[in-house]
XYZ file of C-alpha atoms in Angstrom:
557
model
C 52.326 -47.045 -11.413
C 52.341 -43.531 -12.495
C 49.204 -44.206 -14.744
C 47.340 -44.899 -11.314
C 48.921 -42.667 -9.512
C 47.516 -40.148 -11.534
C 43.689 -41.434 -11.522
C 43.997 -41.785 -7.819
C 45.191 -37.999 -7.831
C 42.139 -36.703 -10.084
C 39.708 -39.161 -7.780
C 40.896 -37.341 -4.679
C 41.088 -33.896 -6.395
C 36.951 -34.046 -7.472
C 36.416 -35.201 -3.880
C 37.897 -32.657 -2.149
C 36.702 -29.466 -4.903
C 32.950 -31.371 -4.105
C 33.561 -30.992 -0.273
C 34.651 -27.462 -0.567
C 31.622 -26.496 -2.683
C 29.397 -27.959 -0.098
C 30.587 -26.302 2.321
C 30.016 -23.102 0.540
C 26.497 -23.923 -1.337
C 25.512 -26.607 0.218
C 21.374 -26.463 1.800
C 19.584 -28.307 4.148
C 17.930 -31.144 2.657
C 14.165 -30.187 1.569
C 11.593 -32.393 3.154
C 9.892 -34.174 0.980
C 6.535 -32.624 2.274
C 5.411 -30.124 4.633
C 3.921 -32.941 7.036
C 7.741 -33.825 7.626
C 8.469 -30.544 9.479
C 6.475 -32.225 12.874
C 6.767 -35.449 14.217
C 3.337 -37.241 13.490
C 2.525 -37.570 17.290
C 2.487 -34.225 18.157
C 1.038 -32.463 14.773
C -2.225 -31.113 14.368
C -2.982 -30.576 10.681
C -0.078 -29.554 8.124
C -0.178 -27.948 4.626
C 1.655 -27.621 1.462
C -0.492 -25.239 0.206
C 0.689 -22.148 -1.026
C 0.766 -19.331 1.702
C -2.220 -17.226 0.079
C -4.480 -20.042 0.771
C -3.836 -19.101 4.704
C -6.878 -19.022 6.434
C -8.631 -15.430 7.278
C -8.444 -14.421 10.795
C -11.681 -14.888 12.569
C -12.815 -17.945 10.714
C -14.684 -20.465 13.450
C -15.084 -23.475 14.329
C -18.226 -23.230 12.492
C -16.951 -22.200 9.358
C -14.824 -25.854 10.018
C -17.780 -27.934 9.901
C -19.422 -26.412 6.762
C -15.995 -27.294 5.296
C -14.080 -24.268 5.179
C -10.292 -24.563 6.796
C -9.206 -23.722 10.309
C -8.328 -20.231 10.717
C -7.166 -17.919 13.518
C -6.233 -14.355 14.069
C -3.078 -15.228 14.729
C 0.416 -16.029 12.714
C 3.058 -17.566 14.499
C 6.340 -17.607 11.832
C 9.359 -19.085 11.928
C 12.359 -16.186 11.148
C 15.242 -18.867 9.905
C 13.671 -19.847 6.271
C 10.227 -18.756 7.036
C 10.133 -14.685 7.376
C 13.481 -15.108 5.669
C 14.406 -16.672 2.480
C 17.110 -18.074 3.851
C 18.026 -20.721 6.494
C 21.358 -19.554 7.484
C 22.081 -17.723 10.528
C 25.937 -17.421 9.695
C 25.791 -13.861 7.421
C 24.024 -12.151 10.338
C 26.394 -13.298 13.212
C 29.339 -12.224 10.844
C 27.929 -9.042 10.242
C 27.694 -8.428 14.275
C 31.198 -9.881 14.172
C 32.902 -7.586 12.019
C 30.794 -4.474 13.086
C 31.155 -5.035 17.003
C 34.123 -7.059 17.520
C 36.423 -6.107 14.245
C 37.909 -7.777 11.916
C 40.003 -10.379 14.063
C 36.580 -11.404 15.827
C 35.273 -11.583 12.216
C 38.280 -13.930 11.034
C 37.913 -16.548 14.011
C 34.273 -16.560 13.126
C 35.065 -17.642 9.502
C 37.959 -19.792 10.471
C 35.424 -21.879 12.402
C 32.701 -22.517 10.023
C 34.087 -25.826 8.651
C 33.252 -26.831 12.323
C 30.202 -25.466 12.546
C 29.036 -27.121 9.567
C 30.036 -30.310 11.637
C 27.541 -29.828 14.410
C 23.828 -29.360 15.299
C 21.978 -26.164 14.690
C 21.575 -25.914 18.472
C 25.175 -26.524 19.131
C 26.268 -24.299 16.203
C 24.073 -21.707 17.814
C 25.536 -21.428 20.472
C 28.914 -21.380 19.614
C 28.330 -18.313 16.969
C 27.282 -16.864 20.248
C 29.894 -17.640 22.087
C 32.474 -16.053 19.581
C 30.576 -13.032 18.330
C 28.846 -11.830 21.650
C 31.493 -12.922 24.462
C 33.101 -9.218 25.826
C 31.083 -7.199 23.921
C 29.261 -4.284 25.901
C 25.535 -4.272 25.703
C 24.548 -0.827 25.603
C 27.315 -0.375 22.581
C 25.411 -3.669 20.737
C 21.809 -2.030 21.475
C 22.858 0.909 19.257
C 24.696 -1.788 16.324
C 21.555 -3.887 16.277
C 19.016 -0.830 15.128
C 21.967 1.023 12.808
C 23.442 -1.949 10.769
C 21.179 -5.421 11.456
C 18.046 -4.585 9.580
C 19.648 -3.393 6.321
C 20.822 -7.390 6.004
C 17.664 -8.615 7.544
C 15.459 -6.622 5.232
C 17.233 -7.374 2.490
C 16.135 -11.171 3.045
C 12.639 -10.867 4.134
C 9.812 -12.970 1.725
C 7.540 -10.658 0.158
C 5.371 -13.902 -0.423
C 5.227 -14.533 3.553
C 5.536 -11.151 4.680
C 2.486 -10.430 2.930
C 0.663 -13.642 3.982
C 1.375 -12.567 7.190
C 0.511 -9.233 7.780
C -1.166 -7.737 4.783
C -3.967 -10.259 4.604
C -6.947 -8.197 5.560
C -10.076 -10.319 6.332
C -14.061 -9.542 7.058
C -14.457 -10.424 10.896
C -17.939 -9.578 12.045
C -18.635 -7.158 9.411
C -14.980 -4.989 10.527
C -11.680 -5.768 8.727
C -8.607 -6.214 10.917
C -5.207 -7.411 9.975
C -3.753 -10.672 11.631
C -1.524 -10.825 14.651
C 1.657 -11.531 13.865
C 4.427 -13.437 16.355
C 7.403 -14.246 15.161
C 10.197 -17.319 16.925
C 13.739 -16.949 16.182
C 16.659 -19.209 17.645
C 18.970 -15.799 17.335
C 19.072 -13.772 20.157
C 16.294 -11.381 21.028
C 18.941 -8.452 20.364
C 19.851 -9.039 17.085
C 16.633 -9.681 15.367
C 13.404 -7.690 17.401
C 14.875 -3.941 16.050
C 14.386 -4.993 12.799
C 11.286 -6.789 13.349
C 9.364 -4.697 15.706
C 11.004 -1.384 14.105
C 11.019 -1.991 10.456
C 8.255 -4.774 9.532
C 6.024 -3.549 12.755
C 5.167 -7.225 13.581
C 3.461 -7.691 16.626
C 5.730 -9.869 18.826
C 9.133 -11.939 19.030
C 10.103 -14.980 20.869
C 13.785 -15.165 21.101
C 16.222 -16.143 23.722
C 17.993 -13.504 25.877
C 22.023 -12.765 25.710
C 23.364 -13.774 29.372
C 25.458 -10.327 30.641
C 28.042 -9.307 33.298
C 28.576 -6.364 34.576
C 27.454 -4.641 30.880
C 28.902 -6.944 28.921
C 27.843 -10.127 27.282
C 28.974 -13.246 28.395
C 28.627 -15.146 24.788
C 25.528 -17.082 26.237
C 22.151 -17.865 25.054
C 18.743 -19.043 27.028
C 17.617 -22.215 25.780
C 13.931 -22.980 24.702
C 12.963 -23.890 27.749
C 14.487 -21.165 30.267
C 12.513 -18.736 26.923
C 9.390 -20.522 27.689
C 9.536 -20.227 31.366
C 10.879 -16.408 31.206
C 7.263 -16.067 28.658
C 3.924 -16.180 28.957
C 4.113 -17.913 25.216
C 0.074 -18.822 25.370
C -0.511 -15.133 25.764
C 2.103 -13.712 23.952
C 0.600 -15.581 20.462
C -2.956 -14.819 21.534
C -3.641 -18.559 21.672
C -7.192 -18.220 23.805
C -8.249 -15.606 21.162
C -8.359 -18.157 18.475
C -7.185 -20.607 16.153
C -3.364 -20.066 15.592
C -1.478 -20.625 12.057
C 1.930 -21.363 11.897
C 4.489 -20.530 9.174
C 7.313 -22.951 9.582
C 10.568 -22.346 7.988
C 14.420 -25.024 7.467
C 15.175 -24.478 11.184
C 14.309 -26.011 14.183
C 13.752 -23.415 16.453
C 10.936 -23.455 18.888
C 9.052 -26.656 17.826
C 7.019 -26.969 20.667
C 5.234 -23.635 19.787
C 4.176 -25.100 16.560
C 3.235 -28.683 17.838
C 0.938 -27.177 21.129
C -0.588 -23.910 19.487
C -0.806 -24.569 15.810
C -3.846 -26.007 14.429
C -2.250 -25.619 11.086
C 1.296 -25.488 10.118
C 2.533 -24.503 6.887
C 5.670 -25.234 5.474
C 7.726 -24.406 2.369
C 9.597 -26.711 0.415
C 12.726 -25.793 -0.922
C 12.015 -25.462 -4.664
C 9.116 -23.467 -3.029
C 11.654 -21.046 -1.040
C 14.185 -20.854 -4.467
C 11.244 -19.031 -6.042
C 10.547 -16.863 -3.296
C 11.023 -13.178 -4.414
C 12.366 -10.446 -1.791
C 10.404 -7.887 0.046
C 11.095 -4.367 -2.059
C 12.028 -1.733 -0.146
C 9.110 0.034 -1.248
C 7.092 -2.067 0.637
C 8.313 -1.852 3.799
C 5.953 -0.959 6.285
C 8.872 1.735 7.612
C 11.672 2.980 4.699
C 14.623 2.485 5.744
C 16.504 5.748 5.252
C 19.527 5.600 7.421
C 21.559 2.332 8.017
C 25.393 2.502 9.651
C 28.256 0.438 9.698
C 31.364 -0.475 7.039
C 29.973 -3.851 5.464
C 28.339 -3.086 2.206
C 27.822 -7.195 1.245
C 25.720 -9.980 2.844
C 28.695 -11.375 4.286
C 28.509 -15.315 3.157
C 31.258 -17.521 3.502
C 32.586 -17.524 0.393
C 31.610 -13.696 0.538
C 33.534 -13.114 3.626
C 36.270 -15.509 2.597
C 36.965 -13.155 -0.668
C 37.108 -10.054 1.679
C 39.831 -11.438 3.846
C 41.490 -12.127 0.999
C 41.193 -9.161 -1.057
C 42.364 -6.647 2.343
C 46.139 -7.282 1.296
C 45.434 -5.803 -1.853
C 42.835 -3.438 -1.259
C 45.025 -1.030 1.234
C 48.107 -0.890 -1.566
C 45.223 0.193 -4.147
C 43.738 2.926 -1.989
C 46.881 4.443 -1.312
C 47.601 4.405 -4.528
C 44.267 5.895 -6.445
C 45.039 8.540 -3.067
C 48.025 9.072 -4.963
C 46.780 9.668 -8.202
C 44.022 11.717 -7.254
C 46.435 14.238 -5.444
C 49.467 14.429 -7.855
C 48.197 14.391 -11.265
C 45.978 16.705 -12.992
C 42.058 15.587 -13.592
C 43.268 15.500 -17.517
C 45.377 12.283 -16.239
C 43.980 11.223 -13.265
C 40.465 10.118 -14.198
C 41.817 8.035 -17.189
C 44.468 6.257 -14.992
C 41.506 6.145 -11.919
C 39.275 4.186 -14.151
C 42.262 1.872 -15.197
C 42.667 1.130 -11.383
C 39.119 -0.044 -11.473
C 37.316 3.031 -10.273
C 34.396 4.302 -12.901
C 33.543 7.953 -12.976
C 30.685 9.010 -15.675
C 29.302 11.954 -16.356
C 26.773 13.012 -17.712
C 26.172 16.748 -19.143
C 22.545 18.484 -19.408
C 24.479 21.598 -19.288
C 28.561 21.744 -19.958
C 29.511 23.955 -16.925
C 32.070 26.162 -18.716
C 35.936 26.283 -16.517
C 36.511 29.822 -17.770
C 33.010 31.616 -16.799
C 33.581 32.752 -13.366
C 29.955 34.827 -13.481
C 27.788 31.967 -13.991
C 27.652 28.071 -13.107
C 29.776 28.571 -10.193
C 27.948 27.314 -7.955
C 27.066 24.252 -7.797
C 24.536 22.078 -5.252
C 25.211 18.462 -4.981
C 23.180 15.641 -2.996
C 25.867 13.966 -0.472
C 26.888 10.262 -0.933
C 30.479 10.314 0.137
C 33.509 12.180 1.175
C 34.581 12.462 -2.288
C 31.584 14.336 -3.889
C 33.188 17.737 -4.126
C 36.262 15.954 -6.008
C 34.094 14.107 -8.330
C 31.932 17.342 -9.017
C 35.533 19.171 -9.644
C 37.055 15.836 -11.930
C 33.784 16.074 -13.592
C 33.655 19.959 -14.424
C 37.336 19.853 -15.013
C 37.801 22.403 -12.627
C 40.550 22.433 -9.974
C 39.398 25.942 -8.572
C 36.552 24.787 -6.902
C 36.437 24.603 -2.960
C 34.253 22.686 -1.092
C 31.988 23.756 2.103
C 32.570 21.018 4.467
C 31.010 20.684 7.713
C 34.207 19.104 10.022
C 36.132 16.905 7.974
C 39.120 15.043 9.792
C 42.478 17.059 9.628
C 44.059 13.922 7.600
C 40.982 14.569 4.895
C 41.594 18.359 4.905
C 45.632 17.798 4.116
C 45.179 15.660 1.648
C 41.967 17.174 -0.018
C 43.525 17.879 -3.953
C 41.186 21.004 -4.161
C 40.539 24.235 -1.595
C 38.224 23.342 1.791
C 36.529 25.611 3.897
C 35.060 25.112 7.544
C 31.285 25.250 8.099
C 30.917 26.237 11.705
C 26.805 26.427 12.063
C 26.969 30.020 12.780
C 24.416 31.316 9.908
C 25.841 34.467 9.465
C 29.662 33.297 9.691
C 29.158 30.320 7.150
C 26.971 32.388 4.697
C 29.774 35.378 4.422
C 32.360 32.913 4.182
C 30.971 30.911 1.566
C 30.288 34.250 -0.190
C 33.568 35.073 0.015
C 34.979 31.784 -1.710
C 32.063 32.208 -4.071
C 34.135 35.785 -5.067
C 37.350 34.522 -5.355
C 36.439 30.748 -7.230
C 33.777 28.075 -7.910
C 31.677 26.623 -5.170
C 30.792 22.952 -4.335
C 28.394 22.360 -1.379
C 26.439 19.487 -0.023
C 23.089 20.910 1.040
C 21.843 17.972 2.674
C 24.102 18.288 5.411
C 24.939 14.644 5.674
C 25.517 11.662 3.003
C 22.694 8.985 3.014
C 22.950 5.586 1.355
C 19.646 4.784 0.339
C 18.084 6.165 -2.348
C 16.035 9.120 -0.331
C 17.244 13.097 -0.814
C 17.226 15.016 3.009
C 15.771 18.531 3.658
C 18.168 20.805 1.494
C 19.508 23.820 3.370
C 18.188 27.183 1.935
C 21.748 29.108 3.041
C 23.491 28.022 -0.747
C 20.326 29.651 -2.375
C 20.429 32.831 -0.112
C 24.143 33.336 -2.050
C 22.191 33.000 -5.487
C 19.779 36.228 -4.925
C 22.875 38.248 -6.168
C 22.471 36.907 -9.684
C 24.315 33.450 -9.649
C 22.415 30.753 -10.761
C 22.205 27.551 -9.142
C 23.755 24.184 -11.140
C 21.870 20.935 -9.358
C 24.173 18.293 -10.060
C 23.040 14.520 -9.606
C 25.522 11.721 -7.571
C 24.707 8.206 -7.495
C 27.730 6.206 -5.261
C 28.008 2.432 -5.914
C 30.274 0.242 -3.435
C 30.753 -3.520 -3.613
C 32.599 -4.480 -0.541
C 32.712 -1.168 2.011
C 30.946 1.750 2.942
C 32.811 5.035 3.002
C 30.463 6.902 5.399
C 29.948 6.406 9.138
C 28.539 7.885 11.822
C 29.761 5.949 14.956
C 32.865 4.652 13.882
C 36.111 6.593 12.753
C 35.539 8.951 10.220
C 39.663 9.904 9.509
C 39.421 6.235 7.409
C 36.504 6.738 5.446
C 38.544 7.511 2.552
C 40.420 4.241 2.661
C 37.385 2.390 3.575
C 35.963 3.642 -0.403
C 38.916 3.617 -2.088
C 39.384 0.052 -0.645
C 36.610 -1.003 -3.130
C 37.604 -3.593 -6.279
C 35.203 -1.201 -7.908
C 33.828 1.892 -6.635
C 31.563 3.922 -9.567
C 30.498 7.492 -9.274
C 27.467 9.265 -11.530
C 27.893 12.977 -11.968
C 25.028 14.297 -13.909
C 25.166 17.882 -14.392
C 21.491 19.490 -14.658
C 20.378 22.488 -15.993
C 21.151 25.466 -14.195
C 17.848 27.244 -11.831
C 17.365 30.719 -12.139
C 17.004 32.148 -8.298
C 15.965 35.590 -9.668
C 13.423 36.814 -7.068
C 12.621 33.280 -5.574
C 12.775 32.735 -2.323
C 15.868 30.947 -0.625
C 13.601 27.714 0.513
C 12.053 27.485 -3.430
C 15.140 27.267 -4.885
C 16.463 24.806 -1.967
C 13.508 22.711 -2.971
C 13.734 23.182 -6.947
C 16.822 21.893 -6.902
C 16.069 18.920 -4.559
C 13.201 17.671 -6.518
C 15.515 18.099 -9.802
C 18.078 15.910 -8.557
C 15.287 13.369 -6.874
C 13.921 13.246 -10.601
C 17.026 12.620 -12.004
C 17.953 10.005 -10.139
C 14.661 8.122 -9.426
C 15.361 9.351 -5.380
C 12.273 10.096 -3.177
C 12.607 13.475 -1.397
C 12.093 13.514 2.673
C 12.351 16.358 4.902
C 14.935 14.568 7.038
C 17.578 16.166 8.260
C 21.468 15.574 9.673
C 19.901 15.567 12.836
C 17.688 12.922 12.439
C 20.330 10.440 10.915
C 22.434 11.123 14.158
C 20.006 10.299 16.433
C 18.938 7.546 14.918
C 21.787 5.930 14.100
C 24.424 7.436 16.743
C 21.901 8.528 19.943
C 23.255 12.099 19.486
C 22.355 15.035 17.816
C 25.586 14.841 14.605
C 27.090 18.141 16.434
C 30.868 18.063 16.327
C 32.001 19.682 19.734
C 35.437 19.237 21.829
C 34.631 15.359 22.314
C 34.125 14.767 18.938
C 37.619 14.916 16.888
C 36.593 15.926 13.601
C 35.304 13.762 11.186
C 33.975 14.250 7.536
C 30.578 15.708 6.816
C 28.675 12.094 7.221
């Protein structure tokens, strides 16, 4: 009996492991060809050929007959599995979840995926919907969807289709023009055109419309055919210009485009879409500088599943690195830091010295995150260095372990009191004027180098910020927690590369601004823009990043 007992126990054990990997890993069954993806009575012509083989835009009918394929100037592609490498919908609707709704929202979403593997894509659909949209206001989403959806989104676009798409120029009557590009998405028109239209300027999007109430969203979605009749589809894909191409993707979304416009369909398979490589960012039609929001992960499943689970333990940790960082000397504190999994290295072109007060006291940093002045100071083993901060939150300022100083945008009133801190101690500022993720350097302020024409020389020093789990910037949300937000990281790493020092003997304050940016944006493989805090703001928050009587503080993000 117990000899049994225990096979039957092992039997059910590999089961049940099997299940749960499934419903982590598990994919949509490939077809076994491309001609699978429409049902034979309704198809035109389908392909497995490989996506540069798409025809050029202007071939004719003509061109048919003498044996060449059917072409069009248009591209109608599929977003789930087509534009995008992958099929699932799930990471984007918990992204909206936890950046909209919170973390509760977030939680039922995840809770419910074992029953959402259970049902239809249609019916799944629309009950991601129904618990990420339902009571959220629209005009706060409209923001959400252009700050924090494309950074996800771009990280899964297919260079292979994105380029077979778009960057296929053709000879069309002697001119060469690049094909029209329409793109059909079962997601909601909100969530996906920013990123589309915005980022990979494609031409159009069919997508169904959020149902709203008085400003808010109801958690309902337009089917196909309420889409179809709210759309002029034959004109919005250019049908009577020519023959239309379809790129087809693992969803379903939409078929009826593909069956009554498509002369040619073409569909991956899924050893086709394993090898697909990602878009670089270098090739997106618009860089994406400036992205919001706390999630720093495509949040999976699994993914998500591991974030829920490490919260209990992350807030304990951040308190206590907080801890460390503020009662122990940087002698103690960066040894015992990196045993509580967060890396600091440094690296030295020039030692700053602790005991020269005349020279390499000032020192001009890019911005990545609140804690760039610290990590500067832990780094130079100096605790007499004060940072220039442009409104940090009151709970920052307390518990900052070295001297801050208010920037107040006054030119004259900021430059004499950063001269005067530059008298008394060592000097860390943050030219940029606000941190940026991506790996871009903003305009650099000339007012640090305007201190240097008395004789101090200028120290560029190079930060590089990597976070696994959470962002610690933010410029809608609540600044007072982006410290716990980083520290909250399993393992948060900071590079502090100290540079050689620029001489700002008769230069000009705006030369040595932009010396010292293009050292640092050499050192760290950055590209330089003139962007500036104002630009993220707008961009990201709809205002202009002043801090006034509405705006309680915050840190200098």
């Amino acid at each position: 009996m117990s000899k049994a007992f225990t096979k039957s126990l092992l039997l059910y054990n590999k089961i049940l492991i099997r299940r749960l990997k499934s419903l982590i890993t598990r994919a949509p069954p490939a077809p076994a060809s491309a001609t699978e993806r429409l049902p034979p009575s309704h198809k035109h012509e389908s392909s497995t050929a490989p996506l540069d083989a798409l025809p050029a835009p202007g071939t004719t009918d003509d061109d048919n007959d003498n044996g060449g394929r059917a072409g069009g100037g248009t591209i109608v592609c599929e977003v789930e599995g087509g534009l995008l490498m992958s099929s699932s919908t799930f990471p984007y609707f918990m992204l909206v979840a936890l950046e909209a709704g919170g973390l509760l929202r977030g939680l039922l979403l995840l809770l419910l995926y074992p029953l959402l593997r259970l049902l239809t894509d249609e019916l799944a659909m629309k009950a991601m919907v129904m618990v990420t949209f339902a009571g959220l206001r629209k005009d706060a989403f409209g923001r959400l969807g252009m700050a924090v959806m494309p950074k996800l989104f771009l990280q899964d676009v297919s260079a292979e289709v994105f380029h077979a798409a778009t960057s296929a120029p053709v000879t069309s009557g002697g001119a060469r023009r690049r094909r029209r590009c329409v793109c059909v998405s079962s997601m909601p028109r909100a969530m996906v055109e920013p990123f589309l239209k915005e980022y990979l300027a494609l031409d159009a999007v069919v997508a169904p419309e959020l149902r709203e109430l008085g400003g808010y969203y109801l958690g309902l979605v337009e089917d196909e055919g309420e889409v179809a009749r709210r759309m002029d589809v034959e004109e919005v894909i250019g049908a009577k210009g020519g023959a239309v191409v379809g790129i087809g993707g693992q969803g379903c979304s939409f078929q009826h485009i593909f069956q009554k416009y498509c002369k040619e369909v073409y569909v991956p398979t899924e050893s086709t879409r394993r090898r697909r490589e990602a878009l670089h960012p270098r090739r997106y039609p618009k860089p994406l500088v400036f992205h919001d929001g706390r999630t720093a992960f495509r949040p999976t499943p699994a993914a998500t599943l591991a974030m829920f689970m490490w919260l209990p333990l992350g807030a304990p940790l951040a308190v206590l690195r907080t801890a460390v960082f503020l009662l122990l000397p940087f002698s103690l504190s960066v040894p015992l830091l990196a045993s509580l999994g967060m890396h600091n290295r440094m690296i030295a072109s020039s030692s700053p010295s602790a005991g020269d007060k005349s020279k390499s006291n000032l020192f001009a940093c890019n911005h990545r995150s609140l804690l760039d002045p610290l990590c500067v100071s832990a780094a130079a083993g100096r605790r007499d260095l004060s940072a220039a901060t442009y409104s940090i939150s009151r709970l920052s300022e307390m518990l900052a372990p070295i001297p801050t100083f208010r920037l107040t945008r006054d030119r004259a009133a900021d430059r004499a009191a950063m001269q005067a801190q530059l008298a008394r101690r060592g000097l860390v500022v943050c030219p940029e004027g606000t941190t940026c993720r991506e790996p871009f350097l903003l305009r650099f302020s000339p007012l640090f180098a305007e201190l240097a024409a008395g004789g101090v020389d200028v120290v560029p020093v190079a930060l590089h910020l990597a976070v696994d789990m959470f962002h610690g910037t933010t410029a809608r949300g609540r600044k007072m927690l982006d410290p716990l937000y980083l520290l909250m990281n399993p393992v948060p790493s900071y590079l502090v590369q100290f540079l050689d020092p620029v001489e700002c003997g008769g230069q000009e304050a705006r030369a040595v601004a932009n010396e010292v940016q293009r050292r640092v944006a050499e050192a760290l493989g950055y590209e330089r823009t003139g962007l500036t805090r104002r630009d993220k703001y707008l961009i990201l928050a709809g205002n202009e990043g002043v801090v006034g009587a509405a705006q309680d503080g915050g840190t200098k993000n």
